[in-house]
Coordinates of C-alpha atoms and ligand atoms in Angstrom, one line a residue:
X1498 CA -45.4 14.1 31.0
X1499 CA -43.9 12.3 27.9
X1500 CA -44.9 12.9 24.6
X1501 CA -44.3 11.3 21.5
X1502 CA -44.2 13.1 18.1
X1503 CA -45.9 11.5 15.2
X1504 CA -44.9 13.8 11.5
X1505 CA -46.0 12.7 7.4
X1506 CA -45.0 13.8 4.8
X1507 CA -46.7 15.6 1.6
X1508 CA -44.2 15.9 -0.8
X1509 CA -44.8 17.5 -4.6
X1510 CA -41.9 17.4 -6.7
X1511 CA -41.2 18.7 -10.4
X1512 CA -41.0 16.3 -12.8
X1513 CA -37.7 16.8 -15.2
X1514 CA -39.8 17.5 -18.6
X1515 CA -39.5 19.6 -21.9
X1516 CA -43.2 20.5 -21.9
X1517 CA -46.4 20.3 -19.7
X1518 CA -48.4 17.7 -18.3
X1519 CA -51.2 18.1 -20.4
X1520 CA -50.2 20.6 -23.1
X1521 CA -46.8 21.4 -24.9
X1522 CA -45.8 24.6 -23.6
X1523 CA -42.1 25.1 -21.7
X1524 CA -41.6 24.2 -18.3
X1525 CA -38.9 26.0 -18.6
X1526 CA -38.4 28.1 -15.5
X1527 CA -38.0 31.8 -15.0
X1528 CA -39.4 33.2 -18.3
X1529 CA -41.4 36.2 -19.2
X1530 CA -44.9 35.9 -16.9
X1531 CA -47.3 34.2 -19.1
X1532 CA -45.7 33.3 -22.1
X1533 CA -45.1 29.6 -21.4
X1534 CA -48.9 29.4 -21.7
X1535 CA -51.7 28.0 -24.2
X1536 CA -55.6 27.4 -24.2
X1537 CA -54.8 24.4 -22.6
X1538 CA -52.9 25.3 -19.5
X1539 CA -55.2 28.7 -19.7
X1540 CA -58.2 26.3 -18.8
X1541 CA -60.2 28.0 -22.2
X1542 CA -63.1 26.7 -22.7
X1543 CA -63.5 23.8 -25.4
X1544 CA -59.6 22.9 -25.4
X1545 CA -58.7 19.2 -23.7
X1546 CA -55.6 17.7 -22.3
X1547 CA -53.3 15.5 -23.9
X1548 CA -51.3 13.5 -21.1
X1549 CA -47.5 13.7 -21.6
X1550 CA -46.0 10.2 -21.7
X1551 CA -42.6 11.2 -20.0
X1552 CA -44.7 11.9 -17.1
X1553 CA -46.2 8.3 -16.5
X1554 CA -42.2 7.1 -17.6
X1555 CA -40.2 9.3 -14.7
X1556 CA -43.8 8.3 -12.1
X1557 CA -42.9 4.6 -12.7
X1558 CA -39.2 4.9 -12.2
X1559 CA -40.1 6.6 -8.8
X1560 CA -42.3 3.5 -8.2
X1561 CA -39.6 0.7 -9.1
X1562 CA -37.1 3.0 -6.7
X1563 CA -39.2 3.3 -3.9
X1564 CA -40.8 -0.5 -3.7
X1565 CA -44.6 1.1 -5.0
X1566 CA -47.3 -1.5 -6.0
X1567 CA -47.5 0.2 -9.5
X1568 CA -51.0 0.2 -10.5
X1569 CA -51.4 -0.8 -14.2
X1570 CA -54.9 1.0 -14.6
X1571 CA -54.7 4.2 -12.8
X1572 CA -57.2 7.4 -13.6
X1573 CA -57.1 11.0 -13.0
X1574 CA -59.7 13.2 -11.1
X1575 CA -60.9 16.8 -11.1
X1576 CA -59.9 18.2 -7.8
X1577 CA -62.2 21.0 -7.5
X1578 CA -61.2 24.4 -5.8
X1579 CA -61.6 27.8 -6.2
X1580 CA -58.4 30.2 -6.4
X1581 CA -57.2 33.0 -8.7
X1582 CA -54.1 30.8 -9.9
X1583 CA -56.3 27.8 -11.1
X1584 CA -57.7 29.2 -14.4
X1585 CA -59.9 25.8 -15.0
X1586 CA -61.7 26.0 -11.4
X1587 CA -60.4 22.5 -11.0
X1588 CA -57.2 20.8 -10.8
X1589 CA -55.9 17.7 -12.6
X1590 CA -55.0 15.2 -9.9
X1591 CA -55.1 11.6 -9.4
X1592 CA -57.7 10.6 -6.3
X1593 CA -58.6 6.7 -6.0
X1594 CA -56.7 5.1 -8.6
X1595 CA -53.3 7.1 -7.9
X1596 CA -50.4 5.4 -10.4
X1597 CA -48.6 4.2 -7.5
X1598 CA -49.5 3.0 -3.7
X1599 CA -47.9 1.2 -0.8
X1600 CA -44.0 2.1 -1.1
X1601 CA -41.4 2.6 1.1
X1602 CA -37.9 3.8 1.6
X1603 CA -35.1 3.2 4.2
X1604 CA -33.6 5.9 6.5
X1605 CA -31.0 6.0 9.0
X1606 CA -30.6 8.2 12.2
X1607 CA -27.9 8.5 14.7
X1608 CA -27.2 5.1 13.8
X1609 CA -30.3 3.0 13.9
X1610 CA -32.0 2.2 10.5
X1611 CA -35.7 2.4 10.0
X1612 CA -38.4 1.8 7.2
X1613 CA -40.7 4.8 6.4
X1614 CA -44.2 3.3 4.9
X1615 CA -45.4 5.2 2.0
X1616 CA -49.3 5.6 1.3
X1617 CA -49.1 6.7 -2.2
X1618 CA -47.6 8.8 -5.3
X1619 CA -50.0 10.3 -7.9
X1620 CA -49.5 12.6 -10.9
X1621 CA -51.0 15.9 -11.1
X1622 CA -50.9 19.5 -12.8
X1623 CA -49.1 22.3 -10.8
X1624 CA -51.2 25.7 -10.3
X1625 CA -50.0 29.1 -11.4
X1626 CA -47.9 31.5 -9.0
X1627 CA -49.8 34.9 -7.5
X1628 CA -47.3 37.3 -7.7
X1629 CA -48.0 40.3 -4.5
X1630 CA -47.0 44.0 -5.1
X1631 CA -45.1 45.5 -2.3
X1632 CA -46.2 49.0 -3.6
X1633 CA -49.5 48.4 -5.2
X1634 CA -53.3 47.3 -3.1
X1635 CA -52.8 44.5 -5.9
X1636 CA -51.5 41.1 -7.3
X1637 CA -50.3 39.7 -10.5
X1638 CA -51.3 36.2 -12.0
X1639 CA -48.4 34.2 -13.5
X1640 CA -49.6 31.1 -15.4
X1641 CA -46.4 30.0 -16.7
X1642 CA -46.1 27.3 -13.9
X1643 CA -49.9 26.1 -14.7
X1644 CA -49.6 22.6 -16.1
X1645 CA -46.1 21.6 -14.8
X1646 CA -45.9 18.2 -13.7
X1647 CA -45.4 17.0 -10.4
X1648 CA -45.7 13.9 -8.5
X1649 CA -46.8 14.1 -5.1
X1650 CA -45.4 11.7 -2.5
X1651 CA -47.5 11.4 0.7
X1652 CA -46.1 9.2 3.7
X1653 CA -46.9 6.5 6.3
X1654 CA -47.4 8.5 9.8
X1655 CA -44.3 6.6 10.5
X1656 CA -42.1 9.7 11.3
X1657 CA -41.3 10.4 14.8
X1658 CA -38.7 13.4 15.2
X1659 CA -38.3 16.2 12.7
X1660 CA -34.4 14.6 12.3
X1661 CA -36.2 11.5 10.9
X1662 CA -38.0 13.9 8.3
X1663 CA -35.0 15.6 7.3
X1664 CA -33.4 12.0 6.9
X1665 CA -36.6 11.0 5.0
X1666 CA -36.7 14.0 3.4
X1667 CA -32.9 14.1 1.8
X1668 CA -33.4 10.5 1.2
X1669 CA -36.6 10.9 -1.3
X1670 CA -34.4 14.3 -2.8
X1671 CA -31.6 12.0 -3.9
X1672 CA -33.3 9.5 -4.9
X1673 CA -35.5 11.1 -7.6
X1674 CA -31.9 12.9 -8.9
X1675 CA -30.3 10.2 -9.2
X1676 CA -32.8 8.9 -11.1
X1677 CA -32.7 12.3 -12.8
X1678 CA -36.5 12.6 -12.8
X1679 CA -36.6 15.8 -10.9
X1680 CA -33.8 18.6 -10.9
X1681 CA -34.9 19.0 -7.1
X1682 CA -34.3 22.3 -7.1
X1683 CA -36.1 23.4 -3.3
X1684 CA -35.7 27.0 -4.2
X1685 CA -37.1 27.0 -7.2
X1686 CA -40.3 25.1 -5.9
X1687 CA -39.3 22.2 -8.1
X1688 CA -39.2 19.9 -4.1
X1689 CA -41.4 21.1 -1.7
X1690 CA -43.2 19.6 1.2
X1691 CA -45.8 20.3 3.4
X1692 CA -45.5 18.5 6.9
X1693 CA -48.2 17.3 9.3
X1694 CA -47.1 17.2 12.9
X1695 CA -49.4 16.0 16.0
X1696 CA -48.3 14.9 19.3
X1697 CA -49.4 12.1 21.8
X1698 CA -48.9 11.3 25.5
X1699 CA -46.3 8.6 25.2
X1700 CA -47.8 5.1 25.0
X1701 CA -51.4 6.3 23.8
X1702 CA -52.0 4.4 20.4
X1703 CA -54.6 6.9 18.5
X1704 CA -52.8 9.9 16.9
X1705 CA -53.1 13.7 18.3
X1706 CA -54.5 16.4 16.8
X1707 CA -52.1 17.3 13.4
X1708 CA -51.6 21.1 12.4
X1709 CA -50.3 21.0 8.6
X1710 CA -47.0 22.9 8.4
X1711 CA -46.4 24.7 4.7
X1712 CA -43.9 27.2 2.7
X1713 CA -40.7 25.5 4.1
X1714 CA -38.0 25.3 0.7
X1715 CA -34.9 24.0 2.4
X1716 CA -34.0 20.9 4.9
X1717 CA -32.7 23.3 7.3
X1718 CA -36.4 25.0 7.5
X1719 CA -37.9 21.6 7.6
X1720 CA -35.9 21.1 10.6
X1721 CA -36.8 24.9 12.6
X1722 CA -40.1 24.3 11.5
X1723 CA -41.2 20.7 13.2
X1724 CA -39.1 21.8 16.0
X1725 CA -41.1 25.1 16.9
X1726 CA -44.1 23.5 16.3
X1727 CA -42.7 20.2 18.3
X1728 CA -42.2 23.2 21.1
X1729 CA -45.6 24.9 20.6
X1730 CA -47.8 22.1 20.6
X1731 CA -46.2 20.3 23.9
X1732 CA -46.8 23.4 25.8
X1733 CA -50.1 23.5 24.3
X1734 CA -50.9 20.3 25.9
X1735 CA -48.9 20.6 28.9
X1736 CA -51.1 24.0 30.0
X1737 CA -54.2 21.0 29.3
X1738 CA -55.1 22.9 25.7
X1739 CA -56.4 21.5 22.6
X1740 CA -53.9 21.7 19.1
X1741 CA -56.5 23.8 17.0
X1742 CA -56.1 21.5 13.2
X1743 CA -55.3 24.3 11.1
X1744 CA -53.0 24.8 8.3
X1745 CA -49.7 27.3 9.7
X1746 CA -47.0 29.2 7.6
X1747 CA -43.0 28.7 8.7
X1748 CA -42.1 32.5 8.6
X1749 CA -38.3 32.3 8.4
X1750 CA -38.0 35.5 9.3
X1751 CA -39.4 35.4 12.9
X1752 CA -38.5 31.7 13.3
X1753 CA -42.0 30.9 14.3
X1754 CA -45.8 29.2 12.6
X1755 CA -48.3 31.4 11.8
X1756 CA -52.2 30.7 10.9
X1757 CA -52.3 31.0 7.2
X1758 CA -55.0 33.2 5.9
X1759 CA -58.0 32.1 3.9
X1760 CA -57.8 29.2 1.7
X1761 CA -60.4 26.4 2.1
X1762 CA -59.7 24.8 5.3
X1763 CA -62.7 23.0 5.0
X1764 CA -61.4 19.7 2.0
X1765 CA -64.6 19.6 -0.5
X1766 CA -63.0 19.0 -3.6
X1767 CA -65.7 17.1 -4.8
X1768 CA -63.7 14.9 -6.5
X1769 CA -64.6 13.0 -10.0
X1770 CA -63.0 11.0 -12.7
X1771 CA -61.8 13.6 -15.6
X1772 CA -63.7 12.5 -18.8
X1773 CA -61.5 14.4 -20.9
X1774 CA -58.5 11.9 -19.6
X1775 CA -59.1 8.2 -20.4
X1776 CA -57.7 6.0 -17.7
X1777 CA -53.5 5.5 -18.1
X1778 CA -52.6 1.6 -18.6
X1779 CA -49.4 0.8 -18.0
X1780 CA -48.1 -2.6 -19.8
X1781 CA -45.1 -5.2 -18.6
X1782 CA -43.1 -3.9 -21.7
X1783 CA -43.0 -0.3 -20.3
X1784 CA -42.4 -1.3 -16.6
X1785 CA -39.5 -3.5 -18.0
X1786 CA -38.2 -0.3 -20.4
X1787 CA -38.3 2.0 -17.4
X1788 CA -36.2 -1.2 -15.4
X1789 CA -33.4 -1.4 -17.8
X1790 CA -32.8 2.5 -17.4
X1791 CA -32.7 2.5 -13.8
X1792 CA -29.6 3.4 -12.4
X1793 CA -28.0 2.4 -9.1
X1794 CA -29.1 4.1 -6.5
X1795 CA -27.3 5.9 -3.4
X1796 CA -27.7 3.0 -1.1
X1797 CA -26.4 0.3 -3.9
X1798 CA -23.7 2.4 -4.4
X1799 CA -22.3 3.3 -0.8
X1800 CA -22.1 0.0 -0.3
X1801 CA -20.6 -0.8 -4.2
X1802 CA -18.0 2.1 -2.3
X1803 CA -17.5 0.2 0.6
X1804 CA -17.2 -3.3 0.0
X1805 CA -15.5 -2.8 -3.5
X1806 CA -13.4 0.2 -3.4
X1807 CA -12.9 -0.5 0.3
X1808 CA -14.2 3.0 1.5
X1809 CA -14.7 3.6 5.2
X1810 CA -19.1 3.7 5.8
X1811 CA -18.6 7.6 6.7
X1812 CA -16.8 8.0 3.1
X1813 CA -19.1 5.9 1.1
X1814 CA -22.1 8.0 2.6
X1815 CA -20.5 11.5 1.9
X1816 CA -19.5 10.6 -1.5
X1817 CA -22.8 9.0 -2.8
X1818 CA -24.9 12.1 -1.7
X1819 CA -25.5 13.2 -4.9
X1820 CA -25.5 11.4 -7.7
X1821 CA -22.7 14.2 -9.5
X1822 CA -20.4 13.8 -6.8
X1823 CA -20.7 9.8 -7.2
X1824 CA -19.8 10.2 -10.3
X1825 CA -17.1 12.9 -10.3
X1826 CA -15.2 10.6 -7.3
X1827 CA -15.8 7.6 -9.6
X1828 CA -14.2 9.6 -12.6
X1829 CA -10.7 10.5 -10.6
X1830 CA -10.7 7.3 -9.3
X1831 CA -10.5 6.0 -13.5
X1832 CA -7.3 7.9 -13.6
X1833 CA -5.9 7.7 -10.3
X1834 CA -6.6 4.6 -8.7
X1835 CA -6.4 5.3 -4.9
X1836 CA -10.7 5.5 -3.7
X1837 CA -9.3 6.4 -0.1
X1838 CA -6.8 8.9 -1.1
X1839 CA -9.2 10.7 -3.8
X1840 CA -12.0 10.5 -0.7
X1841 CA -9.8 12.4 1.9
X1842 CA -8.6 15.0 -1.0
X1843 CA -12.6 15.4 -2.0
X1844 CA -13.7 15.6 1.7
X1845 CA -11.3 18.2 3.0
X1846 CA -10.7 20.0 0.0
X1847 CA -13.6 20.2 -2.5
X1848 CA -16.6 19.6 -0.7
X1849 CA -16.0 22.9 1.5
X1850 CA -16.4 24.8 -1.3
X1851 CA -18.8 22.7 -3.8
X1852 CA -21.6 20.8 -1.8
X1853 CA -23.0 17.7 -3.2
X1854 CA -25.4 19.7 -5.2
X1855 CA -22.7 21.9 -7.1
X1856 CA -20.2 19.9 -8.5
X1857 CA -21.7 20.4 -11.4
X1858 CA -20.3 24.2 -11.4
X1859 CA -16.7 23.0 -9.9
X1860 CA -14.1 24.6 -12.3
X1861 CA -12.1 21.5 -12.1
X1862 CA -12.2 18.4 -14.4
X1863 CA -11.9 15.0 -12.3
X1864 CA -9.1 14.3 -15.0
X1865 CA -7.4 17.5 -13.5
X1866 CA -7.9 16.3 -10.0
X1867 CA -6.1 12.7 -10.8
X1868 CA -3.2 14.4 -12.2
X1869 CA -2.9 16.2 -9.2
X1870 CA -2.8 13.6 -7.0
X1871 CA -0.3 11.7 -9.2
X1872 CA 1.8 14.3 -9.1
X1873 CA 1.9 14.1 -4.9
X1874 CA 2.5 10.0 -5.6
X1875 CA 5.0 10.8 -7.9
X1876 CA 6.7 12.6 -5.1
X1877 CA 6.9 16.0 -8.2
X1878 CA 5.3 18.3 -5.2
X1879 CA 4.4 17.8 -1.5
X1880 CA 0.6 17.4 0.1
X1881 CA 0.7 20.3 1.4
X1882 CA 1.6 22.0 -2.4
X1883 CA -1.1 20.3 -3.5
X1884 CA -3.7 22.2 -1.3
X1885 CA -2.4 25.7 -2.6
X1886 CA -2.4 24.2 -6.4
X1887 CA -5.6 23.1 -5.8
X1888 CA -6.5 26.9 -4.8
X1889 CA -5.4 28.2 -8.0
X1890 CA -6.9 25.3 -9.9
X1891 CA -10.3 26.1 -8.7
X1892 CA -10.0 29.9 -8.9
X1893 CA -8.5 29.3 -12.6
X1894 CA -9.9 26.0 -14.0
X1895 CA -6.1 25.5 -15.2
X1896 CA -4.4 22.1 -15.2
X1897 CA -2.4 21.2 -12.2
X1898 CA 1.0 20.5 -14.1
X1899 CA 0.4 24.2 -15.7
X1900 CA 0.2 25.6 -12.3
X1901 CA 2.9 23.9 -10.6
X1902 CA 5.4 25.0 -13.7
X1903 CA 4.6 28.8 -14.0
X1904 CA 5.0 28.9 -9.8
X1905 CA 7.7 26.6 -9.6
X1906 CA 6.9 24.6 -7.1
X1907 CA 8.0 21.4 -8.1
X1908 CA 9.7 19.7 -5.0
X1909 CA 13.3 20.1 -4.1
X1910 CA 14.9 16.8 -3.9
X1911 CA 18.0 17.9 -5.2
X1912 CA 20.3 16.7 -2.6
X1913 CA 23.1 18.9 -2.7
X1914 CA 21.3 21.8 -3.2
X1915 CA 19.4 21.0 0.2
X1916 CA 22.1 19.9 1.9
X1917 CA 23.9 23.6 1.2
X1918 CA 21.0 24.9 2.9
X1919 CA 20.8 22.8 5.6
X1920 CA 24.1 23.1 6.7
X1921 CA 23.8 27.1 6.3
X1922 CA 20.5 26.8 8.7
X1923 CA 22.5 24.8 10.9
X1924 CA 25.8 27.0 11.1
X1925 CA 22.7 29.7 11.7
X1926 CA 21.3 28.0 14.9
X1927 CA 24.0 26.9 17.1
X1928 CA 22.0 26.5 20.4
X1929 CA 19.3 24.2 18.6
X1930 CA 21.8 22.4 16.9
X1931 CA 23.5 21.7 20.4
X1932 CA 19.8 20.8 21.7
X1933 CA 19.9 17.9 19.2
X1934 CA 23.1 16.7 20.0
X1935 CA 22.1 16.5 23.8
X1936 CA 19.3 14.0 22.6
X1937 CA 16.3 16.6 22.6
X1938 CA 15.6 15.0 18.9
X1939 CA 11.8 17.2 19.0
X1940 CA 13.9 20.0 18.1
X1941 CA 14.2 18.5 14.2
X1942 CA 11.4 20.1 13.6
X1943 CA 12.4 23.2 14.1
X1944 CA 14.9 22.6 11.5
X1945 CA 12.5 21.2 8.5
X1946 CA 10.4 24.3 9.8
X1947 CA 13.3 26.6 8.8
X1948 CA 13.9 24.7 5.3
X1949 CA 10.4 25.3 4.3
X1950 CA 10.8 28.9 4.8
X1951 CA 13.4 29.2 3.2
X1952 CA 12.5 26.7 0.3
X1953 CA 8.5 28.4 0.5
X1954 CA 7.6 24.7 1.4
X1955 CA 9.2 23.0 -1.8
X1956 CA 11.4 20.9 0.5
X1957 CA 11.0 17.2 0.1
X1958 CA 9.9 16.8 3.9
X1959 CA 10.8 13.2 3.9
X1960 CA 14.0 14.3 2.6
X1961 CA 15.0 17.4 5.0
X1962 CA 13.8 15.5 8.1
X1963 CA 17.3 13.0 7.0
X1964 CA 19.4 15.4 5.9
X1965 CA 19.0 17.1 9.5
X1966 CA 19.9 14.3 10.9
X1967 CA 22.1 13.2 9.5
X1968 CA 24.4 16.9 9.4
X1969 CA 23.3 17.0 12.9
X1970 CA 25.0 13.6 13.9
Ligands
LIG2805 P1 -55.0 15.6 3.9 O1 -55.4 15.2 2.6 O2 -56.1 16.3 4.7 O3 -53.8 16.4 3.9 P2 -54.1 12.9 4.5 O4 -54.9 11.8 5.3 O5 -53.8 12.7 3.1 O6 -54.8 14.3 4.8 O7 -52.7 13.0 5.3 C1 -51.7 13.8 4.9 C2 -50.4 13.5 5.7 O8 -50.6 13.7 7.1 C3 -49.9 12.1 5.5 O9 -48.5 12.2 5.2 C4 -50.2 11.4 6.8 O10 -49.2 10.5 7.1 C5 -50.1 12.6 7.8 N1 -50.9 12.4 9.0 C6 -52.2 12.0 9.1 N2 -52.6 12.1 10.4 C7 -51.6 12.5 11.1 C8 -51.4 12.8 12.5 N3 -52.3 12.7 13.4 N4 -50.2 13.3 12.9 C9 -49.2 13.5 12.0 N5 -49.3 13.3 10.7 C10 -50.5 12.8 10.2
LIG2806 MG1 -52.5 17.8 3.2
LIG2807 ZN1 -50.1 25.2 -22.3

């Protein structure tokens, strides 16, 4: 029996802000428990919220990026819950007038693209964090992350394999960095996403039964996750079960679900308009402000890469998967004007040692970089130099020219000094040289082998390869 997998998306993400949503207390991450903290995040009694215009700004950017009918009038609710991280009782969420509704993004898998519908984004208050003791019967309440921003992003059912989430997933991660709204940080909690997975018999139009899927911070996860549930549910059905709807934990450990404990399954939130919040309006002047500081985004710019710089698809994707890397290949390309050259160097060079995501922490300048690769054009060292330099440059941060002066390996093309050494290898290698003359011509490369031991690869190869020949004849 066929089955066909049907997967949304709930996705909260940090927005990029000096203070709160509602208060002006640090969002900086990683401080002291509780002291990024005030009556207003504390939920005291008597204090109110003060909505933090930033917010609204980076919401609406989101909403021009991802096609969203923004709406101008939008209001936020009281979600109301119980849990020892919520000091208020309630949480500050948006409900039926969410800022932002009916988006969508583009995706692409194995080749075939695809539009992913989605329902809504809405602004809302993050909880605090329950901190467990390993050693003690008890647990710690940290409300520094109380009030932090986040937008949630909820999809379309239009997902049909957990590649097609991760592809969704990476898409909507580069897209809110690039437009620098969210640091995206998935460890940190700053991108997270909860994923709702059901199966059906293949052809059946009404949805299967979902299980929510929670606590997964990195794509990979995301992946293992829908795929063991993908697994579990199908034999599920297969033995003629019923998926029980619950909410399940990815333990990463055990590479399996398990039923989460507690929590409300049961949704009561007995939702209401906040009275302490008036409704947001959002005017054409501050759509149009947050228009003229959008930036281009990944898709513009692979194919900016590929149709102007004249990059190769697979290239123009690589390059534009972060926004830093975009910009770092765009910067060597300023000073060294070669997109395909700097491409291979970044791809098989840099990239296996700073990811898209780290560039930012690469010791070397994209200046440093250009003059590198002008110094291979210029013929000063070999490609293959380069690779080692490049070694040193990103173990020392120093400049290529630096480098390649204290080691000396600026290229031999000194004729007569090579040709003294390639008649010496010569006079060395009489049966090889007598290989040559009977027309096995492969054997050269033994030869330019033997120079660039002897030179430790300084050899102009271009060079040795006719000097060879040329002594050989
Ligand atoms: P809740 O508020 O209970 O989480 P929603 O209706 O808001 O429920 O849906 C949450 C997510 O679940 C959405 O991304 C939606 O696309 C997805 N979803 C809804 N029904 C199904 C289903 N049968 N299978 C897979 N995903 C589903
Ligand atoms: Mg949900
Ligand atoms: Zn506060």
């Amino acid at each position: 029996m066929e089955f066909e997998t049907v997967i949304g998306l709930e996705i909260h993400t940090q927005m990029k802000t000096e203070s709160k949503i509602f208060c002006s207390c640090s969002t900086t991450f990683g401080a002291p428990p509780n002291t990024h903290t005030c009556p207003v995040c504390l939920g005291m009694p008597g204090s109110l919220p003060v909505l933090n215009r930033q917010v609204v700004h980076n919401a609406v950017k989101l909403a021009l990026a991802c096609d969203f009918t923004i709406n101008r009038r939008n209001q936020f609710a009281r979600k109301n819950y119980f849990y020892p991280d919520l000091p208020k009782g309630y949480q500050i969420s948006q409900f039926e007038l969410p800022i932002a509704e009916h988006g969508k993004i583009d995706i692409e898998v194995e080749g075939r693209k695809k539009t992913i519908g989605i329902t809504r984004a809405h602004m809302e208050e993050d909880a605090g964090k329950l901190v467990h003791s390993d050693t003690e019967p008890e647990s710690y309440v940290d409300l520094n992350r109380a009030g932090t921003p986040l937008v949630e992003i909820v999809s379309e059912p239009d997902l049909r394999s957990p590649e097609e989430a991760v592809a969704y997933l990476k898409k909507l991660h580069a897209i809110v960095r690039y437009l620098n709204i969210s640091d995206g940080n998935m460890q940190e909690g700053s991108f997270r996403c909860d994923a709702n997975i059901s199966l059906r018999p293949a052809g059946q139009k009404e949805f299967g039964i979902r299980t929510e899927l929670k606590n997964m911070n990195s794509f990979r996860n995301v992946q293992l996750a829908l795929e063991y549930e993908e697994r579990r549910q199908r034999d599920v059905l297969l033995d003629g079960g019923k998926v029980v709807q619950q909410t399940l934990l990815w333990n990463p450990d055990k590479n399996c679900t398990e039923p989460m404990r507690g929590k409300e399954e049961a949704h009561d939130y007995r939702y209401f308009p906040d009275p302490d919040l008036v409704p947001v309006e959002i005017d054409d002047a501050w759509i149009e402000e947050v228009r003229r500081e959008m930036p281009e985004l990944p898709e513009a710019r692979q194919r900016r890469f590929m149709d102007v710089l004249g990059l190769p698809e697979y290239d123009a994707e690589i390059l534009t998967a972060s926004r830093q890397l975009a910009d770092f290949f765009e910067a060597v390309c300023a000073e060294y004007d070669n997109p395909k050259k700097v491409s291979n160097f970044i791809g098989t060079e840099l990239l296996r040692d700073y990811g898209p995501e780290r560039i930012d922490q690469c010791p070397v300048t994209p200046q440093q970089l250009a003059s590198l690769l002008t110094m291979v054009e210029k013929a000063t060292i070999s490609g293959k130099i380069a690779k080692t330099v490049f070694g040193d440059m990103l173990a020392t941060g120093e400049d290529p020219e630096k480098i390649v002066k204290d080691k000396g390996l600026i290229q031999m093309s000194d004729t007569c000094e090579l040709t003294a050494m390639v008649r010496e290898i010569i006079a060395a290698n009489p049966a090889q040289a007598q290989q040559f003359r009977d027309g096995k011509t492969k054997v050269i490369g033994f030869f330019v082998g033997q120079l660039m031991q002897k030179t430790k690869g300084k050899a102009n190869p271009q060079m040795a390869n006719k000097l060879f020949r040329e002594e050989l004849q």
